[in-house]
Short mmCIF file of C-alpha atoms in Angstrom, two decimals:
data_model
loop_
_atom_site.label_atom_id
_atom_site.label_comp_id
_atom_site.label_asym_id
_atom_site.label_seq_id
_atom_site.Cartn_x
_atom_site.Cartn_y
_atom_site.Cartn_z
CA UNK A 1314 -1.55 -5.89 -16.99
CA UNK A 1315 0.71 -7.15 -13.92
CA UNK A 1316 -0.38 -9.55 -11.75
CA UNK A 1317 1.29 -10.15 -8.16
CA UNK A 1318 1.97 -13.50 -6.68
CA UNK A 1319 2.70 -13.96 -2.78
CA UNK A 1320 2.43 -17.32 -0.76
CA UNK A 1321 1.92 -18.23 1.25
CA UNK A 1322 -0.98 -15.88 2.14
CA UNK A 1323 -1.43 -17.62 6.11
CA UNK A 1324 1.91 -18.58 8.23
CA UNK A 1325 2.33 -19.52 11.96
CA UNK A 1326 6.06 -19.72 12.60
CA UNK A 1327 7.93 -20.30 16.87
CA UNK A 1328 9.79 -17.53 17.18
CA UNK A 1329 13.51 -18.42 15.88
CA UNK A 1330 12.80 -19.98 13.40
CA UNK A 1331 13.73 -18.59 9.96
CA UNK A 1332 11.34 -16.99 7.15
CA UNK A 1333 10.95 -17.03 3.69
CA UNK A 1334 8.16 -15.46 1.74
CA UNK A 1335 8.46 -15.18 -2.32
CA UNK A 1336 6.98 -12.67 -4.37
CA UNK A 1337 6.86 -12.95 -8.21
CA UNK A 1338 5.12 -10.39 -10.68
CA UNK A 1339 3.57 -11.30 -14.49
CA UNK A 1340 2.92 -9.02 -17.11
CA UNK A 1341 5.92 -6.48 -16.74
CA UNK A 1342 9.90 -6.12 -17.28
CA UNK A 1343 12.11 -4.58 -14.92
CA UNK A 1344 9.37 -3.46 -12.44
CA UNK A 1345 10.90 -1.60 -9.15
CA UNK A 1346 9.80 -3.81 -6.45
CA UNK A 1347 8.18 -3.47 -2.57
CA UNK A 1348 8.21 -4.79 0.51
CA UNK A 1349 5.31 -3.63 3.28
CA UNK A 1350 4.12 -4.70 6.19
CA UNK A 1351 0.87 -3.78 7.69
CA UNK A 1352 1.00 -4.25 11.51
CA UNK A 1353 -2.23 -4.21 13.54
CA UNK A 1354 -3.52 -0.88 14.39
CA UNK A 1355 -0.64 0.49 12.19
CA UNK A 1356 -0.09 2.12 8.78
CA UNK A 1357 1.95 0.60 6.03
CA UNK A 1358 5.56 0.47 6.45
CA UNK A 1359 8.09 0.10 3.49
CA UNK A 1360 10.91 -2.35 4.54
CA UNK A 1361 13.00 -2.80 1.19
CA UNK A 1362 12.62 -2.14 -2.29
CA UNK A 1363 14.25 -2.94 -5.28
CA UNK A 1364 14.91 -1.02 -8.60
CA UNK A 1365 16.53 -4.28 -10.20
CA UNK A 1366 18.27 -7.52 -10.23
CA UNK A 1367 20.40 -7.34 -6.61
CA UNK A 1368 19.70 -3.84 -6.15
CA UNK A 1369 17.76 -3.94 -2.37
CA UNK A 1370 17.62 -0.77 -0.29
CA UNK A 1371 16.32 -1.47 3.08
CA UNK A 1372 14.26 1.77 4.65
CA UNK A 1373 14.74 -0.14 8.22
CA UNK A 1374 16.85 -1.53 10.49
CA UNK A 1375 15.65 -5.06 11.52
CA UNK A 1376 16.17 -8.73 11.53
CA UNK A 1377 14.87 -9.03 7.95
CA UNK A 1378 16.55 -8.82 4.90
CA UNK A 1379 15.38 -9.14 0.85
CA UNK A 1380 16.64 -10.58 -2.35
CA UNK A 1381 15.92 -10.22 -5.84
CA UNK A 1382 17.45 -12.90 -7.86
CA UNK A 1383 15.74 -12.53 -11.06
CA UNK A 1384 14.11 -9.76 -12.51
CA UNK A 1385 10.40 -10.52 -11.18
CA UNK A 1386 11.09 -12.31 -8.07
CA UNK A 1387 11.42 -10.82 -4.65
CA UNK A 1388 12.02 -12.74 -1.25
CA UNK A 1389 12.23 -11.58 1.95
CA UNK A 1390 13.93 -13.40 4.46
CA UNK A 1391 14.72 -13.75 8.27
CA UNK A 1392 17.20 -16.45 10.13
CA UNK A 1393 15.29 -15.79 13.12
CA UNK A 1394 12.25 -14.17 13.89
CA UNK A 1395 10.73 -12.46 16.50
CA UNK A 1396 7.25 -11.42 17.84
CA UNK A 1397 7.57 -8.28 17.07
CA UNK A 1398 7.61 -9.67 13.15
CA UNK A 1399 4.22 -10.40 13.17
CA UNK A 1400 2.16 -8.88 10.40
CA UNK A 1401 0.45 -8.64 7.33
CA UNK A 1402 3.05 -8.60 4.70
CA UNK A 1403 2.32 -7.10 1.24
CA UNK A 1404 4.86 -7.45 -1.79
CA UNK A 1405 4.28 -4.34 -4.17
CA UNK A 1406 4.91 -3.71 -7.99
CA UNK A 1407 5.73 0.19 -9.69
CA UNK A 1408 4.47 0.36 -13.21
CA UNK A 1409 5.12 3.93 -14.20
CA UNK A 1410 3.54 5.89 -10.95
CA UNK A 1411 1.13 3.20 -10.24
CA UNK A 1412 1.31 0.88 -7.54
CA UNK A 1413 -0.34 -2.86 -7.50
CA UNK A 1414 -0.39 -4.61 -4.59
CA UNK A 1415 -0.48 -8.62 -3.68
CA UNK A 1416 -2.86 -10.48 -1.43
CA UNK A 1417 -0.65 -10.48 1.00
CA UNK A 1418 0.83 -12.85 3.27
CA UNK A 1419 -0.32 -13.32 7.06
CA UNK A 1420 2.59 -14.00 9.40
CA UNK A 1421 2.24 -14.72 12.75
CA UNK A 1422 5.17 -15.24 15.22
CA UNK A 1423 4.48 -17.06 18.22
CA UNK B 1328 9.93 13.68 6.90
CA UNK B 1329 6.59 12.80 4.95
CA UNK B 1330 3.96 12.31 6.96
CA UNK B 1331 0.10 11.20 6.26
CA UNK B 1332 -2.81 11.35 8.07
CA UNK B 1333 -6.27 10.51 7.25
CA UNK B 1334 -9.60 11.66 8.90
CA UNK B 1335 -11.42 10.02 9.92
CA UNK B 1336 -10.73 7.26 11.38
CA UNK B 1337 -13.56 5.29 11.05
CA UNK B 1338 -17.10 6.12 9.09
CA UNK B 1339 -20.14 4.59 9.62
CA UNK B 1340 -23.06 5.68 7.38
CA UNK B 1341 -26.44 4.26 5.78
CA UNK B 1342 -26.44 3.16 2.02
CA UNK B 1343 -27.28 5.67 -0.12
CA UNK B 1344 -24.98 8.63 1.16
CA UNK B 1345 -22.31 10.50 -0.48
CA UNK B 1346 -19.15 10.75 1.73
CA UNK B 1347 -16.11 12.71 1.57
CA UNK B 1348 -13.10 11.19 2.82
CA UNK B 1349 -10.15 13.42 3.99
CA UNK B 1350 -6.13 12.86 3.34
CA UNK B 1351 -3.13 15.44 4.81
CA UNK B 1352 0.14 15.63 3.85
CA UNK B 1353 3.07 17.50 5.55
CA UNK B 1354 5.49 18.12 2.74
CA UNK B 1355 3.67 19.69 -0.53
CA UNK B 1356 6.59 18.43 -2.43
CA UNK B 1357 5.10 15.06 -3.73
CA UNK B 1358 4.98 13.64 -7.44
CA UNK B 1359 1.35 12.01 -7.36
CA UNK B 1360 -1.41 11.05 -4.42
CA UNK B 1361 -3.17 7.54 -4.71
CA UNK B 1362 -6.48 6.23 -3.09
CA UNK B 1363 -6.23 2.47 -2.53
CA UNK B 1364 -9.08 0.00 -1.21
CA UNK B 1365 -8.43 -2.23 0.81
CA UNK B 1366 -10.90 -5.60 1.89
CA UNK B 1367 -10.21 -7.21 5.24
CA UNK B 1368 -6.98 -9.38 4.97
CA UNK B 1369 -6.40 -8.49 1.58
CA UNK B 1370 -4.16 -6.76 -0.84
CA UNK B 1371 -4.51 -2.98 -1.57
CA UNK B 1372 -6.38 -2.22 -4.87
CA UNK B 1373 -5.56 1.17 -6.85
CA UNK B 1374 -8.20 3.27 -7.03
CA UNK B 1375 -7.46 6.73 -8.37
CA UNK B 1376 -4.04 8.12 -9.50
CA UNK B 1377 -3.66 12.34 -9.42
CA UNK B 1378 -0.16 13.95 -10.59
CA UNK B 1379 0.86 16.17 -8.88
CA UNK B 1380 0.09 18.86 -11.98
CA UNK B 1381 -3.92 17.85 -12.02
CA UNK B 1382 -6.69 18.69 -9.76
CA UNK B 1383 -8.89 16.25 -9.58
CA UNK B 1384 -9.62 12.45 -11.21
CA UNK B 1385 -12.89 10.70 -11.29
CA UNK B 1386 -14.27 7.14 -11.95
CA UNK B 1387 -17.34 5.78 -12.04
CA UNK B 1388 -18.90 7.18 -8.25
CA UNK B 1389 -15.46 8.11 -7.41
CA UNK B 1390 -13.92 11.47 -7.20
CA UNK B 1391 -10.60 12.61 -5.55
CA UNK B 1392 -9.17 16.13 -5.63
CA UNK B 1393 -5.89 17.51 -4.94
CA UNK B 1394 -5.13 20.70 -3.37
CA UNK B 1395 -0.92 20.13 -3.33
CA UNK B 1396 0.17 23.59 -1.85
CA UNK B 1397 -2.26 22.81 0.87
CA UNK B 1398 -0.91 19.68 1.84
CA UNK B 1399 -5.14 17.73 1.05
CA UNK B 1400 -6.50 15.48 -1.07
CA UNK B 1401 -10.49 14.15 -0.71
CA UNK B 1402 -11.64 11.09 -1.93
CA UNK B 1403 -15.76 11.54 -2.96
CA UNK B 1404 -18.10 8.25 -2.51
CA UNK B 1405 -21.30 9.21 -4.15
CA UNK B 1406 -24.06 7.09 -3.94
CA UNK B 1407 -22.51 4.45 -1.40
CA UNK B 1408 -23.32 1.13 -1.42
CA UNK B 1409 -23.03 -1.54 1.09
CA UNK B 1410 -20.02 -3.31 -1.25
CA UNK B 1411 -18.01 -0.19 -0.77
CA UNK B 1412 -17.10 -1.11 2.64
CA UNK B 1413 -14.02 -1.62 3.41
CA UNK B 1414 -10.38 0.57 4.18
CA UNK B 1415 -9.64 3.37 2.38
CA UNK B 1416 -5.71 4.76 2.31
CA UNK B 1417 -4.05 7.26 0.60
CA UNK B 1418 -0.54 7.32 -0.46
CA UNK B 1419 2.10 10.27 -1.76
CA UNK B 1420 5.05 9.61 -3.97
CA UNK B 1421 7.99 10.86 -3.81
CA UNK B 1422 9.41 10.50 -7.40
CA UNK B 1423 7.28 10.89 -10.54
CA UNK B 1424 6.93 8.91 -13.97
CA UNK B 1425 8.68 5.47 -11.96
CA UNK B 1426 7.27 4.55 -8.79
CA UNK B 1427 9.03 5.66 -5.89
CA UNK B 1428 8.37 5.27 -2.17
CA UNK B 1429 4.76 5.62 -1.12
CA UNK B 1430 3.98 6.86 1.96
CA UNK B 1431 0.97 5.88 3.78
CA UNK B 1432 -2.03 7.09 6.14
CA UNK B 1433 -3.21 4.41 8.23
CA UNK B 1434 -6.76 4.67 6.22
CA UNK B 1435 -10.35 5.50 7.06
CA UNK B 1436 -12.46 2.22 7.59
CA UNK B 1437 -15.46 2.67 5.63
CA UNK B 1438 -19.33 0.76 6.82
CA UNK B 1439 -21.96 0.90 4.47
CA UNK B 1440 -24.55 -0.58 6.14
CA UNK B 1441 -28.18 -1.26 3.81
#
């Protein structure tokens, strides 16, 4: 079965400064791929996903964008970030109809 | 737009209890519900997967139904335990045999306490 890897799982970043958090999934080929983030006292919100190599669709507008350079790897980004990009950030793997989730990564802007 | 909403909110009970925990949906026209667990500041773990064609799935001391033309879906705890504390959220699908986007309630927080 698939396993998920996200790191880091804890982050405290000034606001500005730019992000980077990698995703990369085992034990599957050509799995569509998820970004969420969870924000305190909120449901889940899908930022991007990715059906394959370069493929990103973003669901909304923000200062954060994604990649997919290889088939299991998924990175989302930011030059600068802002409060407001706080969260709990949760990288997400399809296999058939079945989602599997990561640990997670907690970001906190200040 | 799909929206989700779970009731309730928050569920404290005594070990030992069976619960039922509740899920809405506004638009019936969904592929497959899932129940996910989720521990404090961790990942989301699948519980139960129900097509959209099927009525109910169970494992172990879980059971969740699905009622699609009426927009519900229950989630059964029987016998709870203190370890099944934790968030519960549903999610609808919006495409069928590949994973498309899931779309979340904001969960039912779940204290078994012994």
């Amino acid at each position: 079965s698939q396993t998920i890897h996200q790191w880091p799982a804890t982050l405290v970043q000034p606001v500005g400064s730019p992000l980077s958090l990698e995703c990369t999934v085992e034990g599957t080929s050509n799995p569509n791929l998820y970004w969420y983030r969870q924000a305190a006292g909120r449901g889940l919100q899908l930022l991007f996903y990715s059906v394959g190599i370069g493929q990103i669709s973003s669901e909304v507008p923000q200062n954060l964008s994604a990649s997919r350079p290889q088939d299991r790897q998924f990175i989302l980004s930011s030059k600068k970030l802002l409060l407001s990009d706080s969260g709990f950030y949760l990288c997400a793997c399809g296999q058939g109809a079945k989602a599997f989730f990561g640990q997670g990564t907690r970001l906190t802007v200040v | 737009k799909q929206e989700v909403t779970q009731i309730p909110a928050a569920l404290s009970v005594p070990e030992g209890e069976n619960l039922v925990l509740n899920c809405s949906f506004t638009d019936s026209a969904i592929y497959n519900l899932q129940w996910f667990r989720q521990d404090p500041g961790k990942g989301l773990t699948s519980l139960l997967l129900i097509q959209s064609s099927q009525r109910e799935q169970t494992s172990g001391r879980l059971n969740a139904s699905l009622d699609k033309s009426s927009g519900r879906s229950t989630l059964y705890i029987a016998a709870s335990q203190p370890g099944d504390s934790a968030t519960y959220l549903c999610a609808v699908s919006d495409r069928g045999s590949t994973l498309g986007r899931l779309y979340f309630g904001r969960g039912t927080q779940l204290t078994v306490w012994p």
